[in-house]
mmCIF file of C-alpha atoms in Angstrom:
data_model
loop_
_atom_site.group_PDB
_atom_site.id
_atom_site.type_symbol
_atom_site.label_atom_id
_atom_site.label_comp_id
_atom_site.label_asym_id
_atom_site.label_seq_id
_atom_site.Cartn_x
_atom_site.Cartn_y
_atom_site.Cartn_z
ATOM 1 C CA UNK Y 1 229.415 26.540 147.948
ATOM 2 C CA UNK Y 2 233.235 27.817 147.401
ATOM 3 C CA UNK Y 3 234.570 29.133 150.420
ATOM 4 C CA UNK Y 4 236.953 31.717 150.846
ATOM 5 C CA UNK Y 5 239.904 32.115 153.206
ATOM 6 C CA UNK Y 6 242.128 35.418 153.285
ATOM 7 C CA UNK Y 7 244.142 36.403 156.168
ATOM 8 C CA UNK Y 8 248.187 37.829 157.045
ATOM 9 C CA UNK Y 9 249.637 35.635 159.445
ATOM 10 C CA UNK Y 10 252.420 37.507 161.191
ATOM 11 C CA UNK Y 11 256.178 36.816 161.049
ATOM 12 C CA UNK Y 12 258.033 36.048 164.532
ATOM 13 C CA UNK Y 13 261.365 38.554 163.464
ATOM 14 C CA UNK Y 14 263.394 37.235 161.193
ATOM 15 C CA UNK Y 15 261.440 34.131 160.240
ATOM 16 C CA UNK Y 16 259.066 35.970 157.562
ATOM 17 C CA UNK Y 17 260.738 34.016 154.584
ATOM 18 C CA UNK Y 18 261.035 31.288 156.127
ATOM 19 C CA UNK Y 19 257.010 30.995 156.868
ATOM 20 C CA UNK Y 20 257.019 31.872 153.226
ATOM 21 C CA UNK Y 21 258.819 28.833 152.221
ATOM 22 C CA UNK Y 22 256.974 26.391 155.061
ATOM 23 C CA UNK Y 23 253.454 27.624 153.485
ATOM 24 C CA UNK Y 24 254.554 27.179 149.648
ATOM 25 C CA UNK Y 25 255.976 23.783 150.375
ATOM 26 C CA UNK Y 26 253.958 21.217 147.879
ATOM 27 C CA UNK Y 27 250.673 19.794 149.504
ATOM 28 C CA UNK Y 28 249.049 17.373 147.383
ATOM 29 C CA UNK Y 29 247.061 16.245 150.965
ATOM 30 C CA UNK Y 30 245.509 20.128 150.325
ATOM 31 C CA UNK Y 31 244.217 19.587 146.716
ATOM 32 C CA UNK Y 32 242.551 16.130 147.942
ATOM 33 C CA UNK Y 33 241.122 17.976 150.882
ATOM 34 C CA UNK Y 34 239.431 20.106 148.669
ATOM 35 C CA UNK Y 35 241.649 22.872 148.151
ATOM 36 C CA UNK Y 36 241.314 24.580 144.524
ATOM 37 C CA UNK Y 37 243.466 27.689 145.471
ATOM 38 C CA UNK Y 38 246.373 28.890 147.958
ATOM 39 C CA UNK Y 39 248.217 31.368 147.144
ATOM 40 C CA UNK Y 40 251.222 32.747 149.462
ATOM 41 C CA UNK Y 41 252.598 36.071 149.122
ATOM 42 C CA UNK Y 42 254.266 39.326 151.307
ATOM 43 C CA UNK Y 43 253.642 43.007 150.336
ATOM 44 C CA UNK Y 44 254.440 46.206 152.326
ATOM 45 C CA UNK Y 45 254.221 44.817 155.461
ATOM 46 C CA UNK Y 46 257.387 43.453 157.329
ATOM 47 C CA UNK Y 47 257.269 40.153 159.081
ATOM 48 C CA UNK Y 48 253.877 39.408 157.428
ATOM 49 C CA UNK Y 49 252.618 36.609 155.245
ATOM 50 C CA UNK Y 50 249.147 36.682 152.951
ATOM 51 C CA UNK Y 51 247.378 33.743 152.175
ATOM 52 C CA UNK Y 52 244.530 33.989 149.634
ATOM 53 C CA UNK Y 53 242.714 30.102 149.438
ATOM 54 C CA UNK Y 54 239.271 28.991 147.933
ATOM 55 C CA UNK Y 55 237.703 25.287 149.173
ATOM 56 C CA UNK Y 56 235.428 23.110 148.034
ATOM 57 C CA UNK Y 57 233.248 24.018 151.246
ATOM 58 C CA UNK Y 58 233.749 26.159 154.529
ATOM 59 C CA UNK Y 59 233.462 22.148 155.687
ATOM 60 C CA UNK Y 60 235.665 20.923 153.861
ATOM 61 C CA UNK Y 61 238.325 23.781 155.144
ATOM 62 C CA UNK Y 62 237.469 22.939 158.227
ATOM 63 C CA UNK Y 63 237.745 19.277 158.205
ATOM 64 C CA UNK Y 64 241.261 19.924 156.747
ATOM 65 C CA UNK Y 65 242.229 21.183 159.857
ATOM 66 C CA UNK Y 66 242.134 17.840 161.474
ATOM 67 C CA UNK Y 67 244.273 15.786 158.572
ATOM 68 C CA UNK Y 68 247.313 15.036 160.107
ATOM 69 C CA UNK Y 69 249.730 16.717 157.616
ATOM 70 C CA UNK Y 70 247.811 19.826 158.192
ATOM 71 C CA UNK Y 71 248.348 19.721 161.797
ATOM 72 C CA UNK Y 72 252.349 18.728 161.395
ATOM 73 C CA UNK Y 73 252.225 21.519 159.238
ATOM 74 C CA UNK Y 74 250.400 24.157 161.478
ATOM 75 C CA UNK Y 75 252.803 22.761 164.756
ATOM 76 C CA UNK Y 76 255.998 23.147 162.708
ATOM 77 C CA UNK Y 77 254.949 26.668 161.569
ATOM 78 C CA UNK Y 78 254.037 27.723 165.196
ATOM 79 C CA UNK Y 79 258.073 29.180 165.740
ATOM 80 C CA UNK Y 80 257.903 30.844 162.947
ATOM 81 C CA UNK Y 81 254.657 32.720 163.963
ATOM 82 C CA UNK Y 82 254.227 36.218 165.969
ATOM 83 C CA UNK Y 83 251.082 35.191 166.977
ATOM 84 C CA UNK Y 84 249.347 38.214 164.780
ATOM 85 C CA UNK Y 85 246.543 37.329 162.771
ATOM 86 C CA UNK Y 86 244.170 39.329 160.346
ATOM 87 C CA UNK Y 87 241.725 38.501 157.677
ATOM 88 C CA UNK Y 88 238.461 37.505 156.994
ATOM 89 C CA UNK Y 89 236.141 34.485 155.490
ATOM 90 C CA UNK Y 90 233.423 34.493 152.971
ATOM 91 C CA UNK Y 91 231.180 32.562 150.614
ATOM 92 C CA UNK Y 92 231.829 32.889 147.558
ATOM 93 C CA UNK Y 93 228.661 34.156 145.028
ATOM 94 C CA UNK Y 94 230.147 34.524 141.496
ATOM 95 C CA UNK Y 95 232.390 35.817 139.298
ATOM 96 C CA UNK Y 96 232.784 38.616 136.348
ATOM 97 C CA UNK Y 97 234.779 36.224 134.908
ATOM 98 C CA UNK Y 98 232.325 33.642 134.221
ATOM 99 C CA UNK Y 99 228.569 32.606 133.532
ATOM 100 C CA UNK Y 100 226.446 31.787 136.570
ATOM 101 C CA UNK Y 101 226.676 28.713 137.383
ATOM 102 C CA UNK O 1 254.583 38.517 139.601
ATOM 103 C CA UNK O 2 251.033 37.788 140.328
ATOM 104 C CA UNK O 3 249.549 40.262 142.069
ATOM 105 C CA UNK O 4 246.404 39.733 145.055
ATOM 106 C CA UNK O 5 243.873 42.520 145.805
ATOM 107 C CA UNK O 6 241.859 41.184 148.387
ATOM 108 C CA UNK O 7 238.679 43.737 149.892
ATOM 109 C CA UNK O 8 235.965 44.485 151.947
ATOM 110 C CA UNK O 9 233.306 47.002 150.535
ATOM 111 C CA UNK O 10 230.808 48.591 152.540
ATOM 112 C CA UNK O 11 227.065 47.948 150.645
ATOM 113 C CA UNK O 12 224.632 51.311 151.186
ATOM 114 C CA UNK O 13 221.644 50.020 153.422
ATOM 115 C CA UNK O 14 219.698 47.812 151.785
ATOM 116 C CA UNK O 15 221.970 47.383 148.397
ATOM 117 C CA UNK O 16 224.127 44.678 149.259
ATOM 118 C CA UNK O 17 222.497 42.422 146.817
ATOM 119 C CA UNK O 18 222.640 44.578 144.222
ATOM 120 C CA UNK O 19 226.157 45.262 144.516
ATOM 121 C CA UNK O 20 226.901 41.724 144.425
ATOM 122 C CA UNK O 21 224.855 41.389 140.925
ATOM 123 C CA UNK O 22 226.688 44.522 140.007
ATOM 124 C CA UNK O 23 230.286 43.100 140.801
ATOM 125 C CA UNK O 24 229.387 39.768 139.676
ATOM 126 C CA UNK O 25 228.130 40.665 136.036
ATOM 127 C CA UNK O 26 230.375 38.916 133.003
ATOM 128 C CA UNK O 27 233.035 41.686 131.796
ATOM 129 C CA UNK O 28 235.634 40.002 129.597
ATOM 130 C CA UNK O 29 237.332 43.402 129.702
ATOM 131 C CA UNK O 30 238.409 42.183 132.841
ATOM 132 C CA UNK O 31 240.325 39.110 131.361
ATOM 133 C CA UNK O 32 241.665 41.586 128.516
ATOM 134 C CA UNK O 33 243.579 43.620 131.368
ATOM 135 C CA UNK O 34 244.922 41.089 132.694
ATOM 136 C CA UNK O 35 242.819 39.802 135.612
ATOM 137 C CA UNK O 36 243.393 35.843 136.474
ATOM 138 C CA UNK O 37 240.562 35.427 138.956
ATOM 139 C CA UNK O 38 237.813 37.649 140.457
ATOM 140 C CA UNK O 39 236.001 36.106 142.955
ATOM 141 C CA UNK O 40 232.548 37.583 144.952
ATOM 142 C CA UNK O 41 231.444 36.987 147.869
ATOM 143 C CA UNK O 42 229.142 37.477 151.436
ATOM 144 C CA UNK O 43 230.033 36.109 154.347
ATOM 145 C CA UNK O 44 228.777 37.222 158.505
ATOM 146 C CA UNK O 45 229.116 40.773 157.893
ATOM 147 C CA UNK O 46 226.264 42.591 157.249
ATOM 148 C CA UNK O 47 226.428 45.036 154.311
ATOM 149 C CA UNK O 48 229.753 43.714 153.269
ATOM 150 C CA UNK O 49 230.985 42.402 149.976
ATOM 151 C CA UNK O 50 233.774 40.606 149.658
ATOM 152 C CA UNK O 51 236.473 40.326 146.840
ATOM 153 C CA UNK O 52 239.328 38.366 145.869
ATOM 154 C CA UNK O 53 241.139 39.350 142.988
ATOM 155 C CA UNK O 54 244.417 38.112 140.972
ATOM 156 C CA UNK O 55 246.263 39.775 138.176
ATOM 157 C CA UNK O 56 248.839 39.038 136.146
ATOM 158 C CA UNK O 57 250.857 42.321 137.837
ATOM 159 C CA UNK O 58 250.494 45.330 140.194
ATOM 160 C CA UNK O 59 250.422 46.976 136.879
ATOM 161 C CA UNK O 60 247.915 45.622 134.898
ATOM 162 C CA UNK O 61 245.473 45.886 138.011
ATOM 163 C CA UNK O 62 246.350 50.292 138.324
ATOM 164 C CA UNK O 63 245.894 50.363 134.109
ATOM 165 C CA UNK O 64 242.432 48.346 134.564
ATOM 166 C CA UNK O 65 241.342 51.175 136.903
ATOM 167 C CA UNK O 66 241.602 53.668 133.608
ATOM 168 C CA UNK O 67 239.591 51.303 131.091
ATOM 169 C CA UNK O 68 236.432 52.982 129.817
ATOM 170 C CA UNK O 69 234.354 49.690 130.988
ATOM 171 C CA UNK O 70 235.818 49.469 134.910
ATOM 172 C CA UNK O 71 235.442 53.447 135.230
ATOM 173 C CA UNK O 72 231.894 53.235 134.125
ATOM 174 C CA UNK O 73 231.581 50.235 136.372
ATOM 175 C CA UNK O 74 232.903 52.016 139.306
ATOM 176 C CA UNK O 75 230.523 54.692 138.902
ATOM 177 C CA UNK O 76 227.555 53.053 138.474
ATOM 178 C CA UNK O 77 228.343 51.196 141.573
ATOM 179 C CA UNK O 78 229.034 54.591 144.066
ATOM 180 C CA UNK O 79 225.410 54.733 144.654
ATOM 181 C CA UNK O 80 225.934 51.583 146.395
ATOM 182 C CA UNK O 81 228.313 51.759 148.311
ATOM 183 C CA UNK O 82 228.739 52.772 151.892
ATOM 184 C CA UNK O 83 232.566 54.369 151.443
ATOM 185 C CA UNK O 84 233.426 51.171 154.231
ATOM 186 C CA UNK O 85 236.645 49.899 153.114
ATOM 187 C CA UNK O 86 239.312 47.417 154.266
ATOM 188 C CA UNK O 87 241.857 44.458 152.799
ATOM 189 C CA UNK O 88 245.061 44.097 151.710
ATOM 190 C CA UNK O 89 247.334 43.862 148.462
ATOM 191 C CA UNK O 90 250.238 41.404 147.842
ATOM 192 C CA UNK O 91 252.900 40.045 145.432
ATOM 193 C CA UNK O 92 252.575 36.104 145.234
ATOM 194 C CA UNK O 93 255.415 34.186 145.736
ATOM 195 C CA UNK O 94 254.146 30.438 145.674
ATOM 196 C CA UNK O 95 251.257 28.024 146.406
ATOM 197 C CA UNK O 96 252.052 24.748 147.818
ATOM 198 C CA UNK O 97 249.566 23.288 145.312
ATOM 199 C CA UNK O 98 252.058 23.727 142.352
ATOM 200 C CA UNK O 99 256.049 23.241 141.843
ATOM 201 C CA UNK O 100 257.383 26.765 142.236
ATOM 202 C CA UNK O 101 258.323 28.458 138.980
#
């Protein structure tokens, strides 16, 4: 069942755009993790990133974790992080914009 | 720039399921205005719905709000809802699954 990931990860001062450009940086190891979506983005808040992502599986997500480009990925993003994190998970059930499957 | 509207709505007691069916029912007015993806879900929150949504702008997601079908859709949902909010809003600036634009 898709899984859904949405959270703000927060900015350590200064580094906001450069967390942007760490988490847009191309991940083909994502897609064949199971990744279908990841979207990156900043709004009203300063020194805070939004992720939006959809998986295969919540298992899949989680087994992600453990690939080793995620986790170079997640170590060299750690100086650009405040530590502030916000969000939430869900499974997803359907969509207005298609049939059931 | 794509836009993300990402939310938490409170279900009434008991009418969680039926807001889901409600939320989840095909409405190619949706696509019309502009929506990209609309995705429903539940996750450990009891009474919660969850929604990820991306349109092609900020813009096109405040017109939707003023079509005849989403205003009839938002009424017939009140009934179900709790008036619990939460989420967030963003402009998206990359995914690491494409080459940016």
């Amino acid at each position: 069942m898709t899984f859904a990931n949405v959270g703000t990860l927060g900015a350590a001062p200064g580094r906001r755009d450069d967390l942007v450009a760490h988490l847009t940086r191309r991940s083909d190891a994502l897609s064949r993790a199971g990744c279908l979506l990841y979207e990156v983005g900043i709004g009203d808040e300063p020194d805070t990133v939004y992720v939006m992502e959809l998986w295969t599986s919540a298992e899949a997500h989680q087994a992600s974790l453990q690939l080793p480009e995620v986790r170079d990925s997640i170590a060299q993003a750690r100086p650009m992080l405040s530590g502030a994190t916000g969000g939430f998970r869900f499974q997803v059930v359907g969509s207005p914009l298609r049939d059931p499957a």
